[in-house]
PDBQT receptor file of N, H, CA, C and O in Angstrom, charges set to zero:
ATOM      1  N   MET A   1    -101.614 -77.990  94.970  1.00  0.00    +0.000 N 
ATOM      2  CA  MET A   1    -102.444 -79.029  95.598  1.00  0.00    +0.000 C 
ATOM      3  C   MET A   1    -101.667 -80.340  95.710  1.00  0.00    +0.000 C 
ATOM      4  O   MET A   1    -101.750 -81.035  96.723  1.00  0.00    +0.000 OA
ATOM      5  N   LYS A   2    -100.920 -80.667  94.671  1.00  0.00    +0.000 N 
ATOM      6  H   LYS A   2    -100.853 -80.103  93.849  1.00  0.00    +0.000 HD
ATOM      7  CA  LYS A   2    -100.175 -81.933  94.719  1.00  0.00    +0.000 C 
ATOM      8  C   LYS A   2     -99.146 -81.919  95.846  1.00  0.00    +0.000 C 
ATOM      9  O   LYS A   2     -98.980 -82.906  96.563  1.00  0.00    +0.000 OA
ATOM     10  N   ILE A   3     -98.459 -80.785  95.992  1.00  0.00    +0.000 N 
ATOM     11  H   ILE A   3     -98.594 -79.984  95.409  1.00  0.00    +0.000 HD
ATOM     12  CA  ILE A   3     -97.444 -80.686  97.047  1.00  0.00    +0.000 C 
ATOM     13  C   ILE A   3     -98.092 -80.861  98.417  1.00  0.00    +0.000 C 
ATOM     14  O   ILE A   3     -97.525 -81.494  99.308  1.00  0.00    +0.000 OA
ATOM     15  N   LYS A   4     -99.288 -80.291  98.572  1.00  0.00    +0.000 N 
ATOM     16  H   LYS A   4     -99.748 -79.777  97.848  1.00  0.00    +0.000 HD
ATOM     17  CA  LYS A   4     -99.989 -80.397  99.860  1.00  0.00    +0.000 C 
ATOM     18  C   LYS A   4    -100.322 -81.859 100.171  1.00  0.00    +0.000 C 
ATOM     19  O   LYS A   4    -100.142 -82.309 101.302  1.00  0.00    +0.000 OA
ATOM     20  N   THR A   5    -100.803 -82.595  99.176  1.00  0.00    +0.000 N 
ATOM     21  H   THR A   5    -100.949 -82.229  98.257  1.00  0.00    +0.000 HD
ATOM     22  CA  THR A   5    -101.150 -83.999  99.416  1.00  0.00    +0.000 C 
ATOM     23  C   THR A   5     -99.896 -84.806  99.741  1.00  0.00    +0.000 C 
ATOM     24  O   THR A   5     -99.928 -85.696 100.591  1.00  0.00    +0.000 OA
ATOM     25  N   VAL A   6     -98.798 -84.495  99.065  1.00  0.00    +0.000 N 
ATOM     26  H   VAL A   6     -98.772 -83.772  98.374  1.00  0.00    +0.000 HD
ATOM     27  CA  VAL A   6     -97.542 -85.214  99.338  1.00  0.00    +0.000 C 
ATOM     28  C   VAL A   6     -97.092 -84.959 100.770  1.00  0.00    +0.000 C 
ATOM     29  O   VAL A   6     -96.657 -85.878 101.463  1.00  0.00    +0.000 OA
ATOM     30  N   ILE A   7     -97.199 -83.704 101.213  1.00  0.00    +0.000 N 
ATOM     31  H   ILE A   7     -97.552 -82.957 100.650  1.00  0.00    +0.000 HD
ATOM     32  CA  ILE A   7     -96.805 -83.361 102.587  1.00  0.00    +0.000 C 
ATOM     33  C   ILE A   7     -97.706 -84.080 103.584  1.00  0.00    +0.000 C 
ATOM     34  O   ILE A   7     -97.235 -84.567 104.612  1.00  0.00    +0.000 OA
ATOM     35  N   LEU A   8     -98.998 -84.145 103.284  1.00  0.00    +0.000 N 
ATOM     36  H   LEU A   8     -99.381 -83.749 102.449  1.00  0.00    +0.000 HD
ATOM     37  CA  LEU A   8     -99.924 -84.836 104.185  1.00  0.00    +0.000 C 
ATOM     38  C   LEU A   8     -99.582 -86.318 104.272  1.00  0.00    +0.000 C 
ATOM     39  O   LEU A   8     -99.610 -86.902 105.355  1.00  0.00    +0.000 OA
ATOM     40  N   GLN A   9     -99.260 -86.923 103.135  1.00  0.00    +0.000 N 
ATOM     41  H   GLN A   9     -99.237 -86.448 102.255  1.00  0.00    +0.000 HD
ATOM     42  CA  GLN A   9     -98.898 -88.342 103.136  1.00  0.00    +0.000 C 
ATOM     43  C   GLN A   9     -97.622 -88.570 103.931  1.00  0.00    +0.000 C 
ATOM     44  O   GLN A   9     -97.504 -89.556 104.659  1.00  0.00    +0.000 OA
ATOM     45  N   LEU A  10     -96.656 -87.648 103.788  1.00  0.00    +0.000 N 
ATOM     46  H   LEU A  10     -96.751 -86.847 103.197  1.00  0.00    +0.000 HD
ATOM     47  CA  LEU A  10     -95.400 -87.780 104.529  1.00  0.00    +0.000 C 
ATOM     48  C   LEU A  10     -95.648 -87.674 106.031  1.00  0.00    +0.000 C 
ATOM     49  O   LEU A  10     -95.061 -88.417 106.817  1.00  0.00    +0.000 OA
ATOM     50  N   LEU A  11     -96.522 -86.746 106.425  1.00  0.00    +0.000 N 
ATOM     51  H   LEU A  11     -96.999 -86.142 105.786  1.00  0.00    +0.000 HD
ATOM     52  CA  LEU A  11     -96.837 -86.590 107.847  1.00  0.00    +0.000 C 
ATOM     53  C   LEU A  11     -97.517 -87.846 108.383  1.00  0.00    +0.000 C 
ATOM     54  O   LEU A  11     -97.215 -88.307 109.484  1.00  0.00    +0.000 OA
ATOM     55  N   ARG A  12     -98.434 -88.391 107.594  1.00  0.00    +0.000 N 
ATOM     56  H   ARG A  12     -98.679 -88.016 106.700  1.00  0.00    +0.000 HD
ATOM     57  CA  ARG A  12     -99.136 -89.611 108.012  1.00  0.00    +0.000 C 
ATOM     58  C   ARG A  12     -98.145 -90.761 108.175  1.00  0.00    +0.000 C 
ATOM     59  O   ARG A  12     -98.198 -91.504 109.155  1.00  0.00    +0.000 OA
ATOM     60  N   PHE A  13     -97.240 -90.898 107.202  1.00  0.00    +0.000 N 
ATOM     61  H   PHE A  13     -97.197 -90.293 106.407  1.00  0.00    +0.000 HD
ATOM     62  CA  PHE A  13     -96.229 -91.949 107.268  1.00  0.00    +0.000 C 
ATOM     63  C   PHE A  13     -95.331 -91.749 108.485  1.00  0.00    +0.000 C 
ATOM     64  O   PHE A  13     -94.938 -92.717 109.136  1.00  0.00    +0.000 OA
ATOM     65  N   HIS A  14     -95.007 -90.483 108.793  1.00  0.00    +0.000 N 
ATOM     66  H   HIS A  14     -95.326 -89.697 108.264  1.00  0.00    +0.000 HD
ATOM     67  CA  HIS A  14     -94.137 -90.190 109.937  1.00  0.00    +0.000 C 
ATOM     68  C   HIS A  14     -94.808 -90.605 111.243  1.00  0.00    +0.000 C 
ATOM     69  O   HIS A  14     -94.161 -91.192 112.110  1.00  0.00    +0.000 OA
ATOM     70  N   THR A  15     -96.095 -90.306 111.392  1.00  0.00    +0.000 N 
ATOM     71  H   THR A  15     -96.620 -89.828 110.688  1.00  0.00    +0.000 HD
ATOM     72  CA  THR A  15     -96.796 -90.668 112.627  1.00  0.00    +0.000 C 
ATOM     73  C   THR A  15     -96.878 -92.187 112.770  1.00  0.00    +0.000 C 
ATOM     74  O   THR A  15     -96.697 -92.723 113.864  1.00  0.00    +0.000 OA
ATOM     75  N   VAL A  16     -97.151 -92.875 111.665  1.00  0.00    +0.000 N 
ATOM     76  H   VAL A  16     -97.298 -92.440 110.777  1.00  0.00    +0.000 HD
ATOM     77  CA  VAL A  16     -97.218 -94.340 111.707  1.00  0.00    +0.000 C 
ATOM     78  C   VAL A  16     -95.852 -94.915 112.067  1.00  0.00    +0.000 C 
ATOM     79  O   VAL A  16     -95.755 -95.855 112.857  1.00  0.00    +0.000 OA
ATOM     80  N   ALA A  17     -94.796 -94.344 111.483  1.00  0.00    +0.000 N 
ATOM     81  H   ALA A  17     -94.876 -93.581 110.841  1.00  0.00    +0.000 HD
ATOM     82  CA  ALA A  17     -93.441 -94.835 111.754  1.00  0.00    +0.000 C 
ATOM     83  C   ALA A  17     -93.071 -94.633 113.222  1.00  0.00    +0.000 C 
ATOM     84  O   ALA A  17     -92.452 -95.502 113.836  1.00  0.00    +0.000 OA
ATOM     85  N   THR A  18     -93.454 -93.482 113.781  1.00  0.00    +0.000 N 
ATOM     86  H   THR A  18     -93.956 -92.777 113.281  1.00  0.00    +0.000 HD
ATOM     87  CA  THR A  18     -93.130 -93.235 115.188  1.00  0.00    +0.000 C 
ATOM     88  C   THR A  18     -93.914 -94.184 116.090  1.00  0.00    +0.000 C 
ATOM     89  O   THR A  18     -93.395 -94.649 117.105  1.00  0.00    +0.000 OA
ATOM     90  N   ARG A  19     -95.159 -94.472 115.723  1.00  0.00    +0.000 N 
ATOM     91  H   ARG A  19     -95.581 -94.094 114.898  1.00  0.00    +0.000 HD
ATOM     92  CA  ARG A  19     -95.951 -95.421 116.519  1.00  0.00    +0.000 C 
ATOM     93  C   ARG A  19     -95.317 -96.804 116.479  1.00  0.00    +0.000 C 
ATOM     94  O   ARG A  19     -95.205 -97.472 117.507  1.00  0.00    +0.000 OA
ATOM     95  N   VAL A  20     -94.907 -97.230 115.296  1.00  0.00    +0.000 N 
ATOM     96  H   VAL A  20     -94.998 -96.687 114.461  1.00  0.00    +0.000 HD
ATOM     97  CA  VAL A  20     -94.274 -98.551 115.159  1.00  0.00    +0.000 C 
ATOM     98  C   VAL A  20     -92.976 -98.599 115.958  1.00  0.00    +0.000 C 
ATOM     99  O   VAL A  20     -92.676 -99.606 116.600  1.00  0.00    +0.000 OA
ATOM    100  N   ALA A  21     -92.207 -97.511 115.920  1.00  0.00    +0.000 N 
ATOM    101  H   ALA A  21     -92.451 -96.693 115.399  1.00  0.00    +0.000 HD
ATOM    102  CA  ALA A  21     -90.940 -97.474 116.655  1.00  0.00    +0.000 C 
ATOM    103  C   ALA A  21     -91.194 -97.558 118.159  1.00  0.00    +0.000 C 
ATOM    104  O   ALA A  21     -90.489 -98.272 118.872  1.00  0.00    +0.000 OA
ATOM    105  N   THR A  22     -92.195 -96.832 118.636  1.00  0.00    +0.000 N 
ATOM    106  H   THR A  22     -92.768 -96.252 118.057  1.00  0.00    +0.000 HD
ATOM    107  CA  THR A  22     -92.517 -96.870 120.063  1.00  0.00    +0.000 C 
ATOM    108  C   THR A  22     -92.982 -98.267 120.465  1.00  0.00    +0.000 C 
ATOM    109  O   THR A  22     -92.600 -98.773 121.520  1.00  0.00    +0.000 OA
ATOM    110  N   PHE A  23     -93.806 -98.889 119.624  1.00  0.00    +0.000 N 
ATOM    111  H   PHE A  23     -94.117 -98.478 118.767  1.00  0.00    +0.000 HD
ATOM    112  CA  PHE A  23     -94.311-100.226 119.923  1.00  0.00    +0.000 C 
ATOM    113  C   PHE A  23     -93.178-101.245 119.952  1.00  0.00    +0.000 C 
ATOM    114  O   PHE A  23     -93.138-102.105 120.832  1.00  0.00    +0.000 OA
ATOM    115  N   SER A  24     -92.251-101.153 118.989  1.00  0.00    +0.000 N 
ATOM    116  H   SER A  24     -92.284-100.454 118.274  1.00  0.00    +0.000 HD
ATOM    117  CA  SER A  24     -91.133-102.097 118.938  1.00  0.00    +0.000 C 
ATOM    118  C   SER A  24     -90.213-101.909 120.140  1.00  0.00    +0.000 C 
ATOM    119  O   SER A  24     -89.688-102.883 120.679  1.00  0.00    +0.000 OA
ATOM    120  N   SER A  25     -90.013-100.651 120.565  1.00  0.00    +0.000 N 
ATOM    121  H   SER A  25     -90.440 -99.860 120.128  1.00  0.00    +0.000 HD
ATOM    122  CA  SER A  25     -89.156-100.412 121.733  1.00  0.00    +0.000 C 
ATOM    123  C   SER A  25     -89.822-100.977 122.988  1.00  0.00    +0.000 C 
ATOM    124  O   SER A  25     -89.146-101.516 123.864  1.00  0.00    +0.000 OA
ATOM    125  N   LEU A  26     -91.149-100.853 123.073  1.00  0.00    +0.000 N 
ATOM    126  H   LEU A  26     -91.699-100.416 122.361  1.00  0.00    +0.000 HD
ATOM    127  CA  LEU A  26     -91.864-101.425 124.213  1.00  0.00    +0.000 C 
ATOM    128  C   LEU A  26     -91.718-102.943 124.218  1.00  0.00    +0.000 C 
ATOM    129  O   LEU A  26     -91.502-103.545 125.270  1.00  0.00    +0.000 OA
ATOM    130  N   LEU A  27     -91.835-103.561 123.048  1.00  0.00    +0.000 N 
ATOM    131  H   LEU A  27     -92.011-103.072 122.193  1.00  0.00    +0.000 HD
ATOM    132  CA  LEU A  27     -91.680-105.009 122.951  1.00  0.00    +0.000 C 
ATOM    133  C   LEU A  27     -90.270-105.422 123.349  1.00  0.00    +0.000 C 
ATOM    134  O   LEU A  27     -90.080-106.431 124.029  1.00  0.00    +0.000 OA
ATOM    135  N   ASN A  28     -89.275-104.635 122.921  1.00  0.00    +0.000 N 
ATOM    136  H   ASN A  28     -89.429-103.815 122.368  1.00  0.00    +0.000 HD
ATOM    137  CA  ASN A  28     -87.885-104.943 123.267  1.00  0.00    +0.000 C 
ATOM    138  C   ASN A  28     -87.676-104.892 124.775  1.00  0.00    +0.000 C 
ATOM    139  O   ASN A  28     -87.029-105.772 125.342  1.00  0.00    +0.000 OA
ATOM    140  N   SER A  29     -88.219-103.870 125.425  1.00  0.00    +0.000 N 
ATOM    141  H   SER A  29     -88.745-103.155 124.964  1.00  0.00    +0.000 HD
ATOM    142  CA  SER A  29     -88.056-103.749 126.879  1.00  0.00    +0.000 C 
ATOM    143  C   SER A  29     -88.769-104.898 127.593  1.00  0.00    +0.000 C 
ATOM    144  O   SER A  29     -88.259-105.427 128.581  1.00  0.00    +0.000 OA
ATOM    145  N   LEU A  30     -89.943-105.283 127.099  1.00  0.00    +0.000 N 
ATOM    146  H   LEU A  30     -90.357-104.853 126.297  1.00  0.00    +0.000 HD
ATOM    147  CA  LEU A  30     -90.663-106.407 127.697  1.00  0.00    +0.000 C 
ATOM    148  C   LEU A  30     -89.859-107.693 127.548  1.00  0.00    +0.000 C 
ATOM    149  O   LEU A  30     -89.771-108.487 128.485  1.00  0.00    +0.000 OA
ATOM    150  N   HIS A  31     -89.277-107.898 126.380  1.00  0.00    +0.000 N 
ATOM    151  H   HIS A  31     -89.349-107.254 125.618  1.00  0.00    +0.000 HD
ATOM    152  CA  HIS A  31     -88.468-109.086 126.127  1.00  0.00    +0.000 C 
ATOM    153  C   HIS A  31     -87.259-109.113 127.060  1.00  0.00    +0.000 C 
ATOM    154  O   HIS A  31     -86.895-110.166 127.585  1.00  0.00    +0.000 OA
ATOM    155  N   LEU A  32     -86.636-107.945 127.263  1.00  0.00    +0.000 N 
ATOM    156  H   LEU A  32     -86.932-107.090 126.836  1.00  0.00    +0.000 HD
ATOM    157  CA  LEU A  32     -85.485-107.867 128.168  1.00  0.00    +0.000 C 
ATOM    158  C   LEU A  32     -85.903-108.213 129.593  1.00  0.00    +0.000 C 
ATOM    159  O   LEU A  32     -85.188-108.932 130.291  1.00  0.00    +0.000 OA
ATOM    160  N   CYS A  33     -87.046-107.712 130.024  1.00  0.00    +0.000 N 
ATOM    161  H   CYS A  33     -87.627-107.128 129.457  1.00  0.00    +0.000 HD
ATOM    162  CA  CYS A  33     -87.530-108.004 131.382  1.00  0.00    +0.000 C 
ATOM    163  C   CYS A  33     -87.802-109.498 131.538  1.00  0.00    +0.000 C 
ATOM    164  O   CYS A  33     -87.432-110.097 132.548  1.00  0.00    +0.000 OA
ATOM    165  N   LEU A  34     -88.443-110.096 130.545  1.00  0.00    +0.000 N 
ATOM    166  H   LEU A  34     -88.744-109.609 129.725  1.00  0.00    +0.000 HD
ATOM    167  CA  LEU A  34     -88.758-111.524 130.619  1.00  0.00    +0.000 C 
ATOM    168  C   LEU A  34     -87.489-112.363 130.626  1.00  0.00    +0.000 C 
ATOM    169  O   LEU A  34     -87.387-113.321 131.392  1.00  0.00    +0.000 OA
ATOM    170  N   SER A  35     -86.525-112.017 129.788  1.00  0.00    +0.000 N 
ATOM    171  H   SER A  35     -86.608-111.238 129.166  1.00  0.00    +0.000 HD
ATOM    172  CA  SER A  35     -85.284-112.792 129.722  1.00  0.00    +0.000 C 
ATOM    173  C   SER A  35     -84.495-112.647 131.024  1.00  0.00    +0.000 C 
ATOM    174  O   SER A  35     -83.822-113.589 131.444  1.00  0.00    +0.000 OA
ATOM    175  N   SER A  36     -84.570-111.484 131.663  1.00  0.00    +0.000 N 
ATOM    176  H   SER A  36     -85.116-110.719 131.322  1.00  0.00    +0.000 HD
ATOM    177  CA  SER A  36     -83.850-111.297 132.930  1.00  0.00    +0.000 C 
ATOM    178  C   SER A  36     -84.538-112.101 134.042  1.00  0.00    +0.000 C 
ATOM    179  O   SER A  36     -83.879-112.585 134.962  1.00  0.00    +0.000 OA
ATOM    180  N   LEU A  37     -85.861-112.237 133.952  1.00  0.00    +0.000 N 
ATOM    181  H   LEU A  37     -86.397-111.844 133.205  1.00  0.00    +0.000 HD
ATOM    182  CA  LEU A  37     -86.588-113.028 134.949  1.00  0.00    +0.000 C 
ATOM    183  C   LEU A  37     -86.248-114.504 134.799  1.00  0.00    +0.000 C 
ATOM    184  O   LEU A  37     -86.087-115.214 135.792  1.00  0.00    +0.000 OA
ATOM    185  N   ILE A  38     -86.140-114.963 133.559  1.00  0.00    +0.000 N 
ATOM    186  H   ILE A  38     -86.271-114.387 132.752  1.00  0.00    +0.000 HD
ATOM    187  CA  ILE A  38     -85.828-116.370 133.302  1.00  0.00    +0.000 C 
ATOM    188  C   ILE A  38     -84.318-116.564 133.406  1.00  0.00    +0.000 C 
ATOM    189  O   ILE A  38     -83.826-117.678 133.226  1.00  0.00    +0.000 OA
TER     190      ILE A  38
């Protein structure tokens, strides 16, 4: 049971990390577009 909970926590952390990475990459691309416009 403990191993199962650890795996679930790791999966949850992985999904959150991928969401944060996608969001940061989107922000980076937006920043690049704005800086190129200015």
